[in-house]
Amino acid sequence: MKAIEQLGAKTLSFIQHLGCATLFLFAALLRSGTVLRRPGLMVRQMYFSGVLSIIIIAVSGLFVGMVLGLQAYTQLAKFKSADILGYMVAAAMLRELGPVLAAILFASSAGGAMTSEIGLMKTTEQLEAMNVMAIDPVARVVAPRFWAGVLSMPLLASIFNVAGVYGAYLIGVKYFGMDTGVFWGQMQNNLDFYYDVVNGLIKSLVFGVVVTLIAVYQGFYAKPTSEGILRANTRTVVSSSLTILAVDFMLTALMFTK
C-alpha cells in the first residue's frame, strides 16, 4: 500500500505541475504585448539564447553528420547502394536528428542559463522589486525569453542540419571519393520540401516551445536559494530531454506515418 500511495502522490504531483505550467504558458502569451512594444528585449534575449549557442550547435551537427556518413557509407557499400548516402543522411537529419539533438543541446545550454538567470533574479528579490514598481515580471522577464527561445530553435536546428549534411559530404566525397554530383543529385531528387524540411521545422518549433516553457517555469518557481537554483537547473535539463523524446515520438507518428 505504501508503494501505491507513493505512486499516486507522484502522479498527482506531475498532474499539478503540468497544470501549473499550462497556466503559466497562457499567462506568458497573454502578457506578450511588451515584446511587441519593445522588441529590443526579445532581440537581446535571442542573442544570449540563440547566437551564443551557434558554435556548439554547428560543431555538434558537423560531427554527427560525419559519424552518420561514415556509418551509413560502410553499410550501404555492402549492398552497392552508396550513391544514396546524401539523401539518407539529409533525410535523417531533417526529420529526426537535427530537431531532436539541437533541442537537447539548446536545453542543456540556453535552457539551463534561462533557469539560472531567472532563479537568481528571484533569489536577489529583483522580481519582487518589479512587483513593487508595478512592473509585471512575467511580461518583462518571462515573455521576452520565451519568444526568443521559440524563434531561435528553428534557426539553430537549420544550422545543425546544414552542418550535418556538410559533415556527411566531407566523409562521402572527400574521404571515400564519391562523385559530388551523385551526392547532391540524389539528395535533390528524393527530398520533399514539405514532407522533410517543413515537418522538421515544425518539430523544432514545437521543441522550442517545450524547452523554453520548462526553462522559464522552473526558474520562475525555483526556491530562492543556491540549492534551489541548482535543482531547478537540473530539472530543466532532465525534463526537457525526456519531454523532447516523448513529443518527438508523437509528432513522428502524426507527420511521417502513412
Short mmCIF file of C-alpha atoms in Angstrom, two decimals:
data_model
loop_
_atom_site.label_atom_id
_atom_site.label_comp_id
_atom_site.label_asym_id
_atom_site.label_seq_id
_atom_site.Cartn_x
_atom_site.Cartn_y
_atom_site.Cartn_z
CA MET A 1 0.00 0.00 0.00
CA LYS A 2 2.84 2.37 0.72
CA ALA A 3 4.25 1.88 -2.79
CA ILE A 4 0.80 2.57 -4.27
CA GLU A 5 0.50 5.72 -2.15
CA GLN A 6 3.89 6.97 -3.34
CA LEU A 7 2.97 6.26 -6.96
CA GLY A 8 -0.32 8.09 -6.57
CA ALA A 9 1.38 11.05 -4.88
CA LYS A 10 3.93 11.34 -7.67
CA THR A 11 1.19 11.07 -10.30
CA LEU A 12 -0.86 13.82 -8.65
CA SER A 13 2.25 15.97 -8.31
CA PHE A 14 3.03 15.52 -12.01
CA ILE A 15 -0.53 16.48 -12.99
CA GLN A 16 -0.37 19.51 -10.71
CA HIS A 17 2.92 20.71 -12.21
CA LEU A 18 1.58 20.10 -15.73
CA GLY A 19 -1.48 22.22 -14.97
CA CYS A 20 0.64 24.98 -13.43
CA ALA A 21 2.94 25.00 -16.46
CA THR A 22 -0.07 25.24 -18.80
CA LEU A 23 -1.48 28.20 -16.88
CA PHE A 24 1.98 29.76 -16.86
CA LEU A 25 2.14 29.39 -20.65
CA PHE A 26 -1.22 31.13 -21.04
CA ALA A 27 -0.05 33.93 -18.73
CA ALA A 28 3.12 34.43 -20.78
CA LEU A 29 1.12 34.52 -24.02
CA LEU A 30 -1.43 36.99 -22.65
CA ARG A 31 1.33 39.28 -21.39
CA SER A 32 3.37 39.22 -24.61
CA GLY A 33 2.33 42.74 -25.55
CA THR A 34 5.53 44.08 -24.00
CA VAL A 35 7.52 42.05 -26.54
CA LEU A 36 5.62 43.70 -29.39
CA ARG A 37 6.01 47.20 -27.97
CA ARG A 38 9.67 46.71 -27.05
CA PRO A 39 11.14 44.15 -29.50
CA GLY A 40 14.63 45.03 -28.32
CA LEU A 41 14.02 42.94 -25.21
CA MET A 42 13.41 39.85 -27.32
CA VAL A 43 16.29 40.57 -29.69
CA ARG A 44 18.66 40.87 -26.74
CA GLN A 45 17.50 37.52 -25.40
CA MET A 46 17.78 35.94 -28.85
CA TYR A 47 21.44 36.93 -28.81
CA PHE A 48 22.05 35.25 -25.46
CA SER A 49 19.98 32.13 -26.15
CA GLY A 50 20.48 31.75 -29.90
CA VAL A 51 23.60 33.45 -31.19
CA LEU A 52 25.79 32.26 -28.32
CA SER A 53 24.63 28.68 -28.98
CA ILE A 54 25.58 28.64 -32.66
CA ILE A 55 29.12 27.34 -32.12
CA ILE A 56 28.12 24.28 -30.10
CA ILE A 57 25.18 23.59 -32.43
CA ALA A 58 27.28 23.84 -35.60
CA VAL A 59 30.22 21.81 -34.28
CA SER A 60 27.93 19.11 -32.89
CA GLY A 61 26.00 18.94 -36.16
CA LEU A 62 29.22 18.63 -38.14
CA PHE A 63 30.47 15.68 -36.11
CA VAL A 64 27.07 13.99 -36.04
CA GLY A 65 26.91 14.24 -39.83
CA MET A 66 30.44 12.87 -40.19
CA VAL A 67 29.72 9.92 -37.92
CA LEU A 68 26.39 9.24 -39.65
CA GLY A 69 28.05 9.47 -43.08
CA LEU A 70 30.83 7.12 -42.04
CA GLN A 71 28.46 4.52 -40.61
CA ALA A 72 25.96 4.80 -43.46
CA TYR A 73 28.56 4.55 -46.22
CA THR A 74 30.16 1.40 -44.81
CA GLN A 75 26.74 -0.28 -44.60
CA LEU A 76 25.39 0.97 -47.94
CA ALA A 77 28.57 -0.07 -49.75
CA LYS A 78 27.85 -3.69 -48.83
CA PHE A 79 24.66 -3.54 -50.90
CA LYS A 80 26.10 -1.41 -53.72
CA SER A 81 23.86 1.50 -52.66
CA ALA A 82 26.42 4.07 -51.57
CA ASP A 83 25.02 6.56 -54.11
CA ILE A 84 22.06 7.35 -51.83
CA LEU A 85 24.33 8.42 -48.96
CA GLY A 86 23.49 12.11 -49.37
CA TYR A 87 19.74 11.52 -49.40
CA MET A 88 19.88 9.11 -46.47
CA VAL A 89 21.87 11.46 -44.24
CA ALA A 90 19.85 14.53 -45.22
CA ALA A 91 16.53 12.77 -44.57
CA ALA A 92 17.70 11.54 -41.16
CA MET A 93 18.99 14.97 -40.22
CA LEU A 94 15.96 16.93 -41.41
CA ARG A 95 13.32 14.61 -39.99
CA GLU A 96 14.80 13.42 -36.69
CA LEU A 97 18.39 14.04 -35.67
CA GLY A 98 18.52 17.76 -36.42
CA PRO A 99 15.44 18.90 -34.46
CA VAL A 100 15.91 16.44 -31.58
CA LEU A 101 19.65 16.83 -30.96
CA ALA A 102 19.57 20.60 -31.49
CA ALA A 103 16.72 20.88 -28.98
CA ILE A 104 18.57 18.77 -26.40
CA LEU A 105 21.72 20.86 -26.84
CA PHE A 106 19.63 24.03 -26.61
CA ALA A 107 18.02 22.78 -23.39
CA SER A 108 21.36 21.96 -21.78
CA SER A 109 22.95 25.30 -22.69
CA ALA A 110 20.44 28.12 -23.22
CA GLY A 111 17.62 26.45 -21.26
CA GLY A 112 19.77 25.95 -18.20
CA ALA A 113 21.05 29.50 -18.48
CA MET A 114 17.49 30.88 -18.59
CA THR A 115 16.53 28.92 -15.49
CA SER A 116 19.61 30.04 -13.57
CA GLU A 117 19.16 33.68 -14.60
CA ILE A 118 15.50 33.89 -13.60
CA GLY A 119 16.18 31.91 -10.43
CA LEU A 120 18.97 34.30 -9.50
CA MET A 121 16.68 37.26 -10.10
CA LYS A 122 14.19 35.66 -7.73
CA THR A 123 16.86 34.95 -5.12
CA THR A 124 18.09 38.56 -5.17
CA GLU A 125 14.45 39.77 -4.95
CA GLN A 126 14.53 41.53 -8.31
CA LEU A 127 11.17 40.02 -9.27
CA GLU A 128 9.61 41.28 -6.04
CA ALA A 129 11.09 44.72 -6.72
CA MET A 130 9.37 44.73 -10.11
CA ASN A 131 6.05 43.99 -8.46
CA VAL A 132 6.60 46.88 -6.04
CA MET A 133 7.25 49.20 -9.02
CA ALA A 134 4.04 47.93 -10.72
CA ILE A 135 6.03 46.07 -13.39
CA ASP A 136 4.72 42.64 -14.30
CA PRO A 137 7.71 40.24 -14.07
CA VAL A 138 6.02 37.77 -16.42
CA ALA A 139 5.71 40.44 -19.11
CA ARG A 140 9.15 41.96 -18.50
CA VAL A 141 11.25 38.87 -17.78
CA VAL A 142 9.45 35.71 -18.90
CA ALA A 143 7.76 36.70 -22.17
CA PRO A 144 10.88 38.06 -23.97
CA ARG A 145 12.88 34.96 -23.05
CA PHE A 146 10.04 32.66 -24.05
CA TRP A 147 9.63 34.15 -27.53
CA ALA A 148 13.38 34.39 -28.02
CA GLY A 149 13.75 30.66 -27.36
CA VAL A 150 10.80 29.75 -29.56
CA LEU A 151 12.14 31.74 -32.52
CA SER A 152 15.75 30.69 -32.03
CA MET A 153 15.09 26.96 -32.00
CA PRO A 154 14.12 26.50 -35.71
CA LEU A 155 17.11 28.61 -36.77
CA LEU A 156 19.51 26.58 -34.63
CA ALA A 157 18.01 23.32 -35.92
CA SER A 158 18.55 24.54 -39.50
CA ILE A 159 22.19 25.32 -38.72
CA PHE A 160 22.55 21.85 -37.19
CA ASN A 161 21.08 20.27 -40.34
CA VAL A 162 23.35 22.21 -42.70
CA ALA A 163 26.43 21.35 -40.66
CA GLY A 164 25.40 17.70 -40.52
CA VAL A 165 24.89 17.42 -44.28
CA TYR A 166 28.22 19.11 -44.88
CA GLY A 167 29.88 16.64 -42.50
CA ALA A 168 28.41 13.75 -44.50
CA TYR A 169 29.67 15.45 -47.69
CA LEU A 170 33.20 15.58 -46.28
CA ILE A 171 33.10 11.88 -45.47
CA GLY A 172 31.37 10.68 -48.62
CA VAL A 173 33.00 12.88 -51.25
CA LYS A 174 36.32 13.96 -49.78
CA TYR A 175 37.15 10.83 -47.79
CA PHE A 176 35.57 7.94 -49.73
CA GLY A 177 35.74 9.60 -53.16
CA MET A 178 32.07 9.68 -54.12
CA ASP A 179 31.04 11.77 -57.08
CA THR A 180 29.90 15.23 -55.99
CA GLY A 181 27.04 15.36 -58.49
CA VAL A 182 25.71 11.99 -57.36
CA PHE A 183 25.85 13.01 -53.71
CA TRP A 184 23.89 16.24 -54.19
CA GLY A 185 21.72 14.92 -57.05
CA GLN A 186 20.28 12.04 -55.05
CA MET A 187 19.52 14.43 -52.24
CA GLN A 188 17.82 16.95 -54.52
CA ASN A 189 15.75 14.37 -56.39
CA ASN A 190 14.44 12.44 -53.41
CA LEU A 191 13.89 15.03 -50.68
CA ASP A 192 10.45 16.59 -50.48
CA PHE A 193 10.29 20.18 -49.25
CA TYR A 194 7.09 19.86 -47.24
CA TYR A 195 7.48 16.26 -46.06
CA ASP A 196 11.10 16.60 -44.97
CA VAL A 197 12.00 20.26 -44.49
CA VAL A 198 8.74 21.84 -43.32
CA ASN A 199 7.85 18.99 -40.96
CA GLY A 200 11.33 19.16 -39.46
CA LEU A 201 10.93 22.91 -38.87
CA ILE A 202 7.53 22.35 -37.26
CA LYS A 203 9.15 19.82 -34.94
CA SER A 204 11.89 22.25 -33.96
CA LEU A 205 9.31 24.98 -33.35
CA VAL A 206 7.33 22.71 -31.01
CA PHE A 207 10.54 21.70 -29.24
CA GLY A 208 11.38 25.38 -28.82
CA VAL A 209 8.04 25.99 -27.09
CA VAL A 210 8.52 22.97 -24.82
CA VAL A 211 12.13 23.66 -23.85
CA THR A 212 11.71 27.39 -23.27
CA LEU A 213 8.50 26.92 -21.29
CA ILE A 214 10.16 24.39 -18.99
CA ALA A 215 13.21 26.64 -18.56
CA VAL A 216 11.33 29.81 -17.63
CA TYR A 217 8.81 27.91 -15.49
CA GLN A 218 11.49 26.17 -13.46
CA GLY A 219 13.40 29.41 -12.99
CA PHE A 220 10.31 31.43 -12.02
CA TYR A 221 9.20 28.91 -9.40
CA ALA A 222 12.65 27.87 -8.15
CA LYS A 223 13.34 28.08 -4.44
CA PRO A 224 15.26 31.32 -3.73
CA THR A 225 18.40 29.55 -2.58
CA SER A 226 21.58 28.39 -4.30
CA GLU A 227 20.49 24.77 -3.87
CA GLY A 228 17.05 25.59 -5.25
CA ILE A 229 18.54 27.16 -8.38
CA LEU A 230 20.83 24.17 -8.87
CA ARG A 231 17.94 21.72 -8.59
CA ALA A 232 15.78 23.83 -10.91
CA ASN A 233 18.59 23.83 -13.48
CA THR A 234 18.87 20.06 -13.25
CA ARG A 235 15.11 19.64 -13.60
CA THR A 236 15.15 21.86 -16.67
CA VAL A 237 17.73 19.74 -18.49
CA VAL A 238 16.26 16.37 -17.48
CA SER A 239 12.61 17.30 -18.01
CA SER A 240 13.34 18.97 -21.34
CA SER A 241 15.29 15.98 -22.67
CA LEU A 242 12.59 13.47 -21.69
CA THR A 243 9.79 15.69 -22.97
CA ILE A 244 11.57 16.23 -26.28
CA LEU A 245 11.85 12.48 -26.85
CA ALA A 246 8.20 11.89 -25.91
CA VAL A 247 6.90 14.74 -28.07
CA ASP A 248 9.16 13.63 -30.93
CA PHE A 249 7.52 10.20 -30.89
CA MET A 250 4.03 11.73 -31.07
CA LEU A 251 4.95 14.19 -33.83
CA THR A 252 6.69 11.47 -35.85
CA ALA A 253 3.60 9.28 -35.60
CA LEU A 254 1.46 12.16 -36.87
CA MET A 255 3.76 13.52 -39.59
CA PHE A 256 5.69 10.62 -41.06
CA THR A 257 3.34 7.64 -40.71
CA LYS A 258 1.38 6.94 -43.86
#
